[in-house]
XYZ file of C-alpha atoms in Angstrom:
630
model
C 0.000 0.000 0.000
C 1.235 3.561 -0.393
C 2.191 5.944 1.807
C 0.344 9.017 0.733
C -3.187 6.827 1.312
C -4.656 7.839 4.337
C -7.895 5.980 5.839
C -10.459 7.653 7.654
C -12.859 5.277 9.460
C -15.953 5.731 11.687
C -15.878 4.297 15.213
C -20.407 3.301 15.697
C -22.065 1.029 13.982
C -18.514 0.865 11.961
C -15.733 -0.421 14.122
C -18.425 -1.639 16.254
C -21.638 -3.166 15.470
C -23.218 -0.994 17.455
C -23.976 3.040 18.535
C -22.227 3.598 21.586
C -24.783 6.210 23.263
C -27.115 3.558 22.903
C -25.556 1.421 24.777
C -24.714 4.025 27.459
C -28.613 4.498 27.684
C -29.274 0.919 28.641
C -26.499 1.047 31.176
C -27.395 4.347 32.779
C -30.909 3.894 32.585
C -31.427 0.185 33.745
C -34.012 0.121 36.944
C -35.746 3.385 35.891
C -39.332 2.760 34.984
C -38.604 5.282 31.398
C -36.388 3.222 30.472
C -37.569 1.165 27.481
C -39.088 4.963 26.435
C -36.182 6.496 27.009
C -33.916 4.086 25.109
C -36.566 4.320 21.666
C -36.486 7.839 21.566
C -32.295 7.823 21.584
C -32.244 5.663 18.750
C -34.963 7.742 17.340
C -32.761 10.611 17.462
C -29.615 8.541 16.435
C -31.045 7.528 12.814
C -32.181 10.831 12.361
C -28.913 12.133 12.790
C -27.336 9.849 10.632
C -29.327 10.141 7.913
C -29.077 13.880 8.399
C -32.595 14.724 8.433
C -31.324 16.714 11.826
C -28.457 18.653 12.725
C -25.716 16.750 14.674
C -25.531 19.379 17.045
C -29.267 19.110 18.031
C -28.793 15.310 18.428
C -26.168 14.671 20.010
C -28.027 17.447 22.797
C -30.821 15.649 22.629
C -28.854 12.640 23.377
C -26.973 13.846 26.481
C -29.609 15.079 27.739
C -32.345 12.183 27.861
C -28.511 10.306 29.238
C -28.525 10.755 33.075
C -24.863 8.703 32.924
C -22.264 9.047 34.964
C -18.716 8.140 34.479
C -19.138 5.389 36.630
C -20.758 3.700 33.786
C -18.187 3.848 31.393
C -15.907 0.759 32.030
C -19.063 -1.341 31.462
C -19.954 0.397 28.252
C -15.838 -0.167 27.719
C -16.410 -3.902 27.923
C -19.991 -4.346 25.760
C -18.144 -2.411 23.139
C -15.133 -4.510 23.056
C -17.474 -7.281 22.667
C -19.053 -5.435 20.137
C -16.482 -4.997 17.833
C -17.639 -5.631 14.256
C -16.696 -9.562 12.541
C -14.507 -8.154 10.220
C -12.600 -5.717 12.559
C -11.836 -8.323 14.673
C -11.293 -11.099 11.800
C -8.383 -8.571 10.264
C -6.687 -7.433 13.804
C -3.784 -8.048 12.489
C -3.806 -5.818 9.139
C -5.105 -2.955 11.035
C -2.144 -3.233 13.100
C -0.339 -3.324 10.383
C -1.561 -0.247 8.190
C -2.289 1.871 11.970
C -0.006 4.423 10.405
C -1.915 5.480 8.090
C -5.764 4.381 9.716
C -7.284 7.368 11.662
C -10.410 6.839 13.656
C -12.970 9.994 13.091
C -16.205 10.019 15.173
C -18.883 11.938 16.368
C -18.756 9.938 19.369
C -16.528 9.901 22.367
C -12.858 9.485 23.162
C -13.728 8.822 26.507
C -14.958 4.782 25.250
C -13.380 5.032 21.863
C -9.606 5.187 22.886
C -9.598 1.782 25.262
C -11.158 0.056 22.564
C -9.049 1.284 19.133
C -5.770 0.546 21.334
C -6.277 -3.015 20.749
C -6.028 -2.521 17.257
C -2.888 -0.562 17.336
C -4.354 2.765 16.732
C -2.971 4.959 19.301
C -4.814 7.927 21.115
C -3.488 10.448 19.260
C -4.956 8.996 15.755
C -8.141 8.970 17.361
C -10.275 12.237 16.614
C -13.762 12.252 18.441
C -16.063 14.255 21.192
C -15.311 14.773 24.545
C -17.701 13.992 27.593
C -17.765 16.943 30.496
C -18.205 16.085 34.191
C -19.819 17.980 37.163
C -17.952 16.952 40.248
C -19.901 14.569 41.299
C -18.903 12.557 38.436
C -22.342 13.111 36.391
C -22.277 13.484 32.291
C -23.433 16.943 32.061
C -22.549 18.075 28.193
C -19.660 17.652 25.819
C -16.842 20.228 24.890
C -18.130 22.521 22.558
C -15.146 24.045 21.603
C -13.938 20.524 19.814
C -14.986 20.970 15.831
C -16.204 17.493 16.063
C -19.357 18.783 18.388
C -20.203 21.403 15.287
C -22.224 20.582 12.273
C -19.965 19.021 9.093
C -17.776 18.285 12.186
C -16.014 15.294 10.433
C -15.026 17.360 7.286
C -14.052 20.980 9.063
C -11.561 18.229 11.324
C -9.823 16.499 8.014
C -9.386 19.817 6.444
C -7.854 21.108 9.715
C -5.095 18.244 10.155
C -4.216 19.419 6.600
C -3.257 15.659 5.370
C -1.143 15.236 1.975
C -2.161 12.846 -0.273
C -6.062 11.011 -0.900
C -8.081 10.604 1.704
C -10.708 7.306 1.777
C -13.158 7.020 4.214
C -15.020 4.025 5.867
C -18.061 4.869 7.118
C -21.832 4.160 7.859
C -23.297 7.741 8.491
C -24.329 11.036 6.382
C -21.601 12.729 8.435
C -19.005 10.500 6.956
C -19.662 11.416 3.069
C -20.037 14.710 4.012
C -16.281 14.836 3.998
C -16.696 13.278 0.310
C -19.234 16.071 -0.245
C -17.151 18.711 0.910
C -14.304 17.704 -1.476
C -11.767 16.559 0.936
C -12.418 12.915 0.577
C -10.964 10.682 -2.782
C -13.393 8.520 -2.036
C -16.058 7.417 0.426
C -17.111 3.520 1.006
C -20.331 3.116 2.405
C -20.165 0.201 5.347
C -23.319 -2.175 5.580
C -21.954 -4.678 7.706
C -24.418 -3.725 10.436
C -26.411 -1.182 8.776
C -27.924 0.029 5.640
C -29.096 3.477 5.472
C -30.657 3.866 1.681
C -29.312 7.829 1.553
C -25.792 6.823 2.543
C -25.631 4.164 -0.004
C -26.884 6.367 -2.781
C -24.158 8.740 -2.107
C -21.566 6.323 -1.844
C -18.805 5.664 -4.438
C -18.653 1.979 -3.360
C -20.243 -0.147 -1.005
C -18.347 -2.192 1.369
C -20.330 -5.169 2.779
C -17.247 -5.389 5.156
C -13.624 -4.169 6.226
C -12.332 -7.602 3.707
C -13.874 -5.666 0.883
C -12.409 -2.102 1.946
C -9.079 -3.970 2.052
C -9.593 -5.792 -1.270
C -10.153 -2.965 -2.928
C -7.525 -0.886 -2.063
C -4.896 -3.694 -2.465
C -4.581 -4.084 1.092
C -3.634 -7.273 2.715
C -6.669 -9.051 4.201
C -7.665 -11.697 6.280
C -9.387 -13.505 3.181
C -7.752 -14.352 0.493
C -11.447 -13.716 -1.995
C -13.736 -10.770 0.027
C -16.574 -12.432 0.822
C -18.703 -9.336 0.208
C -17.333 -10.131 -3.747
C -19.181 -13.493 -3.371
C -22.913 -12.909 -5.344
C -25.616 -15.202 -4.143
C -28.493 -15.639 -6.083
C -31.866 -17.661 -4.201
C -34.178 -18.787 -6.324
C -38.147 -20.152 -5.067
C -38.546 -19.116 -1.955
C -35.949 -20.339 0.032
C -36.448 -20.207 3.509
C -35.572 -16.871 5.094
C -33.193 -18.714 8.106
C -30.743 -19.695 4.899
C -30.811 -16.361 3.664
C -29.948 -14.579 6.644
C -27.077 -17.428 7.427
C -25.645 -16.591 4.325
C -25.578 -12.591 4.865
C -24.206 -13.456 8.218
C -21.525 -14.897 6.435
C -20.852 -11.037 4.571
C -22.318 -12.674 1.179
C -24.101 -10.387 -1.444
C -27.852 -11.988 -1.278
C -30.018 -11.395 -3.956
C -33.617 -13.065 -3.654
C -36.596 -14.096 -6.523
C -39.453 -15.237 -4.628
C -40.059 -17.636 -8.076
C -38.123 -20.232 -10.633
C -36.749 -18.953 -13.521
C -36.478 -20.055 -17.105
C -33.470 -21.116 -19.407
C -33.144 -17.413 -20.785
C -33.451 -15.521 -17.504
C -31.117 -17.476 -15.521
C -28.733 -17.266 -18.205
C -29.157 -13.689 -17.464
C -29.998 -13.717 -13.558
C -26.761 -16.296 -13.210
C -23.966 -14.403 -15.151
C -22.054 -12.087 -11.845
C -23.553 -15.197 -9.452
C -21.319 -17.133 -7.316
C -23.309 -19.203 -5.672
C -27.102 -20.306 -7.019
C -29.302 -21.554 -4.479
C -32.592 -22.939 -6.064
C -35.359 -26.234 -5.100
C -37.185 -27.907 -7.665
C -38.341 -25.631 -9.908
C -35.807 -24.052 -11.838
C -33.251 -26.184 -14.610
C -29.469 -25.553 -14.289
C -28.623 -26.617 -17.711
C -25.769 -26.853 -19.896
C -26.660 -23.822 -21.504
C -27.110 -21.805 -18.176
C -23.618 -23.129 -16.663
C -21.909 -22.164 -20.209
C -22.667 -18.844 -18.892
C -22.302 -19.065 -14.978
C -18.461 -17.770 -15.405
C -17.993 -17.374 -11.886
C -20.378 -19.947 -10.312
C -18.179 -21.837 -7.629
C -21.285 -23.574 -6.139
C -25.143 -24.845 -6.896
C -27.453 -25.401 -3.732
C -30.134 -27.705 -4.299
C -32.887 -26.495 -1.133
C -34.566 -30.317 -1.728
C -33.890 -33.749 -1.916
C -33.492 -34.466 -5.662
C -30.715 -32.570 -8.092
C -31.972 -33.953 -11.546
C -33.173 -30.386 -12.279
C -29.329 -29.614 -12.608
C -26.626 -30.919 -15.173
C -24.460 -32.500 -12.435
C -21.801 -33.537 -15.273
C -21.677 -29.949 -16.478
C -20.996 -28.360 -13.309
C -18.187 -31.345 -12.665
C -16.556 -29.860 -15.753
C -16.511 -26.473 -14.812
C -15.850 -26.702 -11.223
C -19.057 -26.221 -9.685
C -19.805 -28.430 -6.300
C -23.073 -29.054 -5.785
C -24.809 -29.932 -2.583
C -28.383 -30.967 -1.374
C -30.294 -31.730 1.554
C -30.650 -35.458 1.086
C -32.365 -36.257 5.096
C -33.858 -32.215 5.807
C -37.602 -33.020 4.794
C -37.163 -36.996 5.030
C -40.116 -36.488 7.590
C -41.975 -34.155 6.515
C -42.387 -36.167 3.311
C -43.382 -39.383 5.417
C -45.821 -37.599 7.268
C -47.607 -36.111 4.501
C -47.734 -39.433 2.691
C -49.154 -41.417 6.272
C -51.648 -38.855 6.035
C -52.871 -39.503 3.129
C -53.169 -42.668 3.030
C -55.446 -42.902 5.352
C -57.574 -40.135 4.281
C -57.915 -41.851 0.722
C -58.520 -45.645 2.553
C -61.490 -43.248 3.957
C -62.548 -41.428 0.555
C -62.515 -38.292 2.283
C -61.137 -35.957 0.075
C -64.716 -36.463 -1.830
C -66.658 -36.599 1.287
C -65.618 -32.943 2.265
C -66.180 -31.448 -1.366
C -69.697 -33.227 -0.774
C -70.079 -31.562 2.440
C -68.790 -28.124 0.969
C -71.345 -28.362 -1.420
C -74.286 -29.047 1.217
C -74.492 -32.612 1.187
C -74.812 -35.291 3.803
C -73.927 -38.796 3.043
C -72.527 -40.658 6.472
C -71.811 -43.955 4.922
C -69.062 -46.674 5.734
C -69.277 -47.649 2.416
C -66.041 -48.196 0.587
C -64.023 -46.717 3.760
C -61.600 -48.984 5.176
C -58.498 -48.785 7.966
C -55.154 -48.944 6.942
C -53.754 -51.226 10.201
C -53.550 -54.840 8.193
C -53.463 -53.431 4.840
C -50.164 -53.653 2.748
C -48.543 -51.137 2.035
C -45.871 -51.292 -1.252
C -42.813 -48.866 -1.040
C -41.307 -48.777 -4.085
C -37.719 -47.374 -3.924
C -36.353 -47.704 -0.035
C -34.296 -44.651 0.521
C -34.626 -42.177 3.236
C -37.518 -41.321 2.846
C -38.821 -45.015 1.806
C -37.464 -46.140 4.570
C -38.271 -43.969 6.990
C -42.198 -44.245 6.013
C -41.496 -48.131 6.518
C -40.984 -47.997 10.042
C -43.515 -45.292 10.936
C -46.153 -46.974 8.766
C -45.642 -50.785 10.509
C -46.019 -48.611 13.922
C -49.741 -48.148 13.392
C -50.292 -51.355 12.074
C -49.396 -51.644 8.338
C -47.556 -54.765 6.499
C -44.882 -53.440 4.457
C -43.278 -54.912 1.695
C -40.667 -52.433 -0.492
C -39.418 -53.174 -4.351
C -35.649 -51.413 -4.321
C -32.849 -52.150 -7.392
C -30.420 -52.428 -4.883
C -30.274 -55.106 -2.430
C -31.172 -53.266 0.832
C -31.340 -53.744 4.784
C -35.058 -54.173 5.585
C -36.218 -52.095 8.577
C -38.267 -54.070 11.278
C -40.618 -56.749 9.628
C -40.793 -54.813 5.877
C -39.905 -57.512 2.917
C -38.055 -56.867 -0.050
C -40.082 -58.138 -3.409
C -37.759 -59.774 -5.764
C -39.394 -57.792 -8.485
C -41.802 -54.751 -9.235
C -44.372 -57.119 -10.561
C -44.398 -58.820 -7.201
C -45.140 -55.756 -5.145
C -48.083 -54.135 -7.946
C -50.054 -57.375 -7.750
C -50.063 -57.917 -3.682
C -50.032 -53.943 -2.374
C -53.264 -52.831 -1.160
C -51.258 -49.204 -1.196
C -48.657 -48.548 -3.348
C -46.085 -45.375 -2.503
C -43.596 -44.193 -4.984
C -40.247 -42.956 -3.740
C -37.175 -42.941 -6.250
C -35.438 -39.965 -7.694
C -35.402 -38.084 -11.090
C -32.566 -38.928 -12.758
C -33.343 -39.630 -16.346
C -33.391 -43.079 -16.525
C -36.435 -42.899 -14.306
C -38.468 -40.976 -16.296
C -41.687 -42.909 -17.457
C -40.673 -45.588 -14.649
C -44.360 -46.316 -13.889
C -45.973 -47.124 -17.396
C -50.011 -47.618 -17.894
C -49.090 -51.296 -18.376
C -47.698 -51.240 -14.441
C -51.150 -49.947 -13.413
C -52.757 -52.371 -15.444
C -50.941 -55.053 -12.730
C -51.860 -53.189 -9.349
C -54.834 -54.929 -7.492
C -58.354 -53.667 -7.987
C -59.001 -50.786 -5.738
C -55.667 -50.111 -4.871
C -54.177 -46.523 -3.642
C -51.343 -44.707 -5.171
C -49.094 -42.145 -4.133
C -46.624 -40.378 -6.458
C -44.637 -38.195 -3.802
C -40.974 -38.379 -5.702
C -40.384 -36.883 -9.035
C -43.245 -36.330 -11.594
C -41.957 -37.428 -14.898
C -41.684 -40.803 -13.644
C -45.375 -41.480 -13.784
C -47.601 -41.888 -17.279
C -50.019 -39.353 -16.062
C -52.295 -40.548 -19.199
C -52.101 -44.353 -17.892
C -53.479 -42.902 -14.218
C -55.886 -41.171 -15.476
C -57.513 -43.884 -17.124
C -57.234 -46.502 -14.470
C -58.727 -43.851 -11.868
C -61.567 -43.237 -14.031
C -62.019 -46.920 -14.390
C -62.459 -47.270 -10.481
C -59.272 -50.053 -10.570
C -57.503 -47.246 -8.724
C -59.936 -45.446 -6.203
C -57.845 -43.655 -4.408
C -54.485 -41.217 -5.395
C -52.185 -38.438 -4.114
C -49.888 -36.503 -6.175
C -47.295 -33.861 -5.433
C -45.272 -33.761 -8.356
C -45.947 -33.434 -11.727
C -44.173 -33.491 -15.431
C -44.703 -29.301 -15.426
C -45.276 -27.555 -13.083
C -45.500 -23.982 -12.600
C -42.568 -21.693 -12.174
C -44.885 -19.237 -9.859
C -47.503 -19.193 -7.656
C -49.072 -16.776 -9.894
C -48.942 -19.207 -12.917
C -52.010 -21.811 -13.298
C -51.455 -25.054 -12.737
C -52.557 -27.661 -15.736
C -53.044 -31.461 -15.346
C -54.730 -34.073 -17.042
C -55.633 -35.120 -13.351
C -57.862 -32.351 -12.492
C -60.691 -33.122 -11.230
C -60.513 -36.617 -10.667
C -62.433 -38.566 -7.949
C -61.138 -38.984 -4.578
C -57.685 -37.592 -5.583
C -55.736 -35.474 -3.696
C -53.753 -32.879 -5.248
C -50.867 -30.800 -3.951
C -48.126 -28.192 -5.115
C -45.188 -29.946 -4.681
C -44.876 -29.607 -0.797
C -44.200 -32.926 0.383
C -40.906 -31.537 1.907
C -42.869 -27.710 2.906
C -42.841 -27.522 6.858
C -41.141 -25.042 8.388
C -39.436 -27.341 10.053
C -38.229 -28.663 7.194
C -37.593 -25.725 5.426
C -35.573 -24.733 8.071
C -33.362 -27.609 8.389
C -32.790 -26.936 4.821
C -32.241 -23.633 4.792
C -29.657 -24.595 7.973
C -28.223 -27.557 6.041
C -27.604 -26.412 2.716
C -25.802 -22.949 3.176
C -23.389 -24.703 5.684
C -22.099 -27.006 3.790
C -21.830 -24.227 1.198
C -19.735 -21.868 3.501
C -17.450 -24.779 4.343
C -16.925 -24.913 0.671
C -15.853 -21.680 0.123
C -14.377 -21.858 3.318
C -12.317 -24.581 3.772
C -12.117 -26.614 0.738
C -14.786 -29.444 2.320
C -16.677 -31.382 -0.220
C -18.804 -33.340 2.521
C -22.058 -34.187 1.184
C -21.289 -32.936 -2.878
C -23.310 -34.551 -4.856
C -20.916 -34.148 -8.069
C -17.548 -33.701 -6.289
C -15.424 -36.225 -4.711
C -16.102 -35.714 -0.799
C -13.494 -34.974 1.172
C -13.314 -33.318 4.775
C -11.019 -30.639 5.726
C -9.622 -29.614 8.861
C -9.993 -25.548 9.429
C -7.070 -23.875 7.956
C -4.624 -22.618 10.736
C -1.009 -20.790 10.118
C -0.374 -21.716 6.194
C -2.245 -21.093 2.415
C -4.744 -23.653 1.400
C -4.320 -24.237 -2.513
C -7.467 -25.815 -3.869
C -7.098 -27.195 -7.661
C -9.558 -28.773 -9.358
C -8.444 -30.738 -12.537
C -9.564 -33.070 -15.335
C -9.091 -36.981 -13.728
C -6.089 -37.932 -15.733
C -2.712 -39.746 -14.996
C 0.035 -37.658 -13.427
C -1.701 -34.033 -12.982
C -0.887 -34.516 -8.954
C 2.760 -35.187 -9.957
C 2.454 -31.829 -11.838
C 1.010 -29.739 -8.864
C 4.209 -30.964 -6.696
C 6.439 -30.388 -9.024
C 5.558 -26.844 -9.001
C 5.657 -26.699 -5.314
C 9.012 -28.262 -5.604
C 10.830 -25.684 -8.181
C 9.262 -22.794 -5.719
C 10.631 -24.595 -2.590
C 7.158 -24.621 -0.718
C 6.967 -27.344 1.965
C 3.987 -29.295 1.969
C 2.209 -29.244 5.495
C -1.009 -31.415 4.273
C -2.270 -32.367 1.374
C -5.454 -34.469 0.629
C -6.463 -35.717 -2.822
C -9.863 -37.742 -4.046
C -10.994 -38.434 -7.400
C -13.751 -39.679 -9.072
C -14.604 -40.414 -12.695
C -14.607 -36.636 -14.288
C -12.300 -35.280 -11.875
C -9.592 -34.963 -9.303
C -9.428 -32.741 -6.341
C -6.319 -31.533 -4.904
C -6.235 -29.593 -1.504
C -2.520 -28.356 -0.509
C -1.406 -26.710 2.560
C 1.430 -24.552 2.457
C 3.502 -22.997 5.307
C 4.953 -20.061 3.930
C 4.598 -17.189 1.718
C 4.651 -17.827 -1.951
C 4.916 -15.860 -4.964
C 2.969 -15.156 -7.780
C 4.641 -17.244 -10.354
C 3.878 -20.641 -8.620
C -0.381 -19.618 -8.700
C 0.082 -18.826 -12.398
C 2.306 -22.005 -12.826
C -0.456 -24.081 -10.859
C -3.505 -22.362 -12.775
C -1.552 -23.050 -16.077
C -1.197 -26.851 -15.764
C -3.039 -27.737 -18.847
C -5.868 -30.003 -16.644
C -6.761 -27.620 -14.556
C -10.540 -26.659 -14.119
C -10.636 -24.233 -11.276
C -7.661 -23.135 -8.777
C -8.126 -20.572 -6.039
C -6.152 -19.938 -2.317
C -7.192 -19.705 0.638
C -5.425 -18.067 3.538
């Protein structure tokens, strides 16, 4: 970095994640019954302030005064603040030791707290440029100096003009007051920091927005505490993804983006093009054509069960991990398919749009209990198996038809062939995944070989029913009962109809693809999904890819992580070393998995490198993706 930069940075709500009066009002105020009143209208005043719809003069009077603290409070304000300092502060300790030289802190709040806390840091008193409390002699916060430029209106700019510094000036800050020293022509540039806040007039005036101090670093060539800002990382959520996973991931300092719907081929090709990581459920097709232009896509979250809705080969070949939530909504699923079960063994689906319609018709007739009936599981997965133990508890026989030879759960069979289960299941379930050679699994012929009366649920994947050949054997009456979730098309919006062949249909229940929509499930999801994400980008982990080979990876700790992921062919590994080698890096761990399409190579060095060996390592002609973590 050079010399002549100088960096101007805020002290609330910047350095800290919080505003320091605030917390002074808690403190001082605790045990008084205005308290919680008292505390609301400070803030009030605060964001006013700060978005400069008053002067700072008037509120930091009206501050003081509604106060009543005492300067016995401040070593406990002291310690909440030092507990408040913001993630990224704290995360690069180190750098802003480093660069203290040339960091000044400039605040409309108080030496009196600021000081104890910025020393820390390595930012000395006399770099620190803020109010000053006055005392009566009892000790009591009665005012501020008023002779200190900082207590005036465009405090922050009359001070930098007044210390006269040579050379550009960039300032960090969340407040109106801070661009005003961009607005008064003093400042090269001002960076607008929404780590803890967003104020929409700030951010309009900003010349760059810095999620975090990472990005404020990155972009002035600064060294950082990540090696890739993580406020550079563009996440785009597609469908409604539950608003826990969205809020993990802007923990994380991620850029979130949100479309409450799916998109098609041509508007994720334009949604997807700046995206690093796509989060999406079952809606919305991550083709070849979309990941041709998904340039900087390191990472495809599938909020469901099933992936088939994204080229998994494709995003092998360019690098892209995906991950899923293969056990999140395992119950929710199983309930939901329980349920109806039993409601369609009762016909009641028809008996309440009879009632609906004014009609009374209390009949056993054709209603039956499910406890000694046999229920037929076809594909014995989670979820498949999961229903198998939870349907034998209330008294069902289950039998399950799986490709694979699997470990049956309490007294369920295996069939030795589909045939075998259609022709002896009084219920049949269907629970296998998408993947293309599944399409059309269940043919009209299939139906043709399920007992009379049966009842069928399609809760999986819905190109892997004829929907022509169920139609016809409901209508018939062979099939008097059936519950679908999923269907061939479905619509990308809940503002888009919904069209099926199986409207209408007697005693058939119909739902919008929410097997797997509890909150609780949702939320595990949403939980699930953008962890193993974040370890990703993290780390290096692969545990749980669906297209990568997994591999898990202790936290990084005193050395550079080199992730490189190649084409799976003979001798690339000898290649990376080799590299390593010529640039006499030492090798402190290094872990390396393959599977058909490709080989991943994570390598732990325990020095400084130069550039030469990354552009050496990228240009090994295998190479998919490379990228370093520190």
């Amino acid at each position: 970095m050079e010399n002549h930069k100088h960096f101007v940075i805020d002290f609330d709500s910047t350095f800290t994640r919080v505003e320091a009066l605030d917390v002074l009002c808690e403190i001082s105020l605790r045990g008084q019954p205005d308290a919680q009143e008292s505390l609301a209208k400070i803030k009030e005043i605060t964001d006013l302030g700060m978005e400069g719809k008053i002067s700072f003069r008037e509120s930091l009077e009206n501050r003081l005064e509604i106060l009543r603290a005492h300067k016995s409070h401040l070593p406990e304000l002291i310690a909440r603040l030092s507990d408040q300092v913001s993630d990224s502060f704290q995360r690069n300790k180190e750098f802003v030791r480093k660069y203290s030289g040339q960091i000044y802190i400039l605040s409309n709040g108080f030496k009196d707290f600021i000081v104890p806390i910025v020393e820390h840091f390595g930012i000395t008193e006399d770099r620190v440029f803020a109010n000053e409390f006055t005392y009566d002699e009892e000790g009591n916060i009665v005012g501020f100096n008023k002779e200190n430029l900082l207590s005036e209106n465009n405090g922050k700019p009359n001070k930098i003009r007044s210390m006269n510094l040579k050379g550009e000036v960039y300032v960090l800050g969340d407040g109106y007051t801070d661009y005003e020293i961009k607005k008064a022509g003093i400042a090269h540039k001002f960076y607008a920091f929404t780590e803890n806040v967003r104020r929409a007039n700030v951010l309009q005036n900003a010349d760059h927005e810095a999620p975090n101090l990472d990005e404020f670093l990155y972009v002035n060539k600064m060294e950082r505490a990540l090696s890739y800002p993580k406020s550079r990382i563009n996440v785009l959520l597609l469908e409604n993804i539950h608003e826990h996973g969205i809020k993990k991931l802007q923990e994380e300092g991620y850029n979130v983006k949100v479309h409450p719907a799916g998109m098609d081929e041509d508007e994720l090709i334009e949604a997807i093009k700046d995206v690093s990581i796509l989060g999406i459920r079952s809606k919305t097709q991550v083709t070849k054509k979309v990941l041709e232009s998904a340039n900087r896509l390191l990472a495809v979250g599938a909020f469901c069960i099933g992936t088939n809705q994204i080229d998994l080969i494709t995003c092998q070949r360019k690098g892209v991990a995906v991950f899923n939530a293969p056990f999140s909504n395992t119950r929710s699923v199983v309930e939901m398919a329980i349920a109806e079960l039993i409601m369609l063994m009762r016909n009641l689906p028809d008996k309440s749009v009879s009632m609906h319609q004014g009609k009374w018709n209390k009949s056993a007739s054709g209603s039956f209990e499910v406890r000694g009936k046999t229920l037929g599981i076809i594909g014995y997965g989670n979820i498949g198996a999961q229903l198998s133990v939870v349907a034998e508890s209330i008294g069902m026989k289950v039998q399950f038809f799986d490709l694979e030879e699997k470990l049956a759960l309490g007294n369920a069979v295996q069939c030795k062939s589909l045939e075998e289960l259609l022709g002896s299941s009084d219920m049949i379930t269907l629970h296998i995944d998408g993947r293309k050679d599944n399409n059309g699994f269940l043919t009209e012929k299939h139906f043709s070989q399920m007992k009379d009366g049966v009842i069928f649920l399609n809760l999986s994947r819905g190109p892997v029913v004829d929907i022509a050949g169920l139609k016809k054997y409901v209508l018939s009456g062979k099939i008097r009962g059936v519950g679908v979730d999923v269907f061939p098309e479905e619509p990308l919006s809940n503002d888009d109809e919904f069209i099926s062949e199986l409207r209408g249909l007697p005693n058939t229940i119909l739902t919008p693809h929410i097997g797997g929509s509890t909150l609780e499930a949702q939320e595990n999801i949403a939980d699930f999904v953008p962890g193993k994400i974040m370890e990703y980008i993290n780390t290096g982990s692969t545990s749980n890819s669906v297209n990568f080979p997994n591999i898990v990876l202790p936290m990084l700790k005193n050395a550079h992580r080199f992730i490189h992921i190649h084409r799976n062919e003979p001798g690339v590994l000898a290649k990376i070393n080799h590299e390593l080698a010529a640039h006499n890096l030492n090798i402190v761990g290094q872990y390396l998995k393959t599977n058909e399409e490709i080989g991943y190579v994570i390598t732990d060095i325990n020095k400084d490198y130069d550039e030469e060996v990354i552009k050496n390592l990228k240009s090994i002609k295998e190479t998919i993706r490379f990228r370093v973590l520190y």
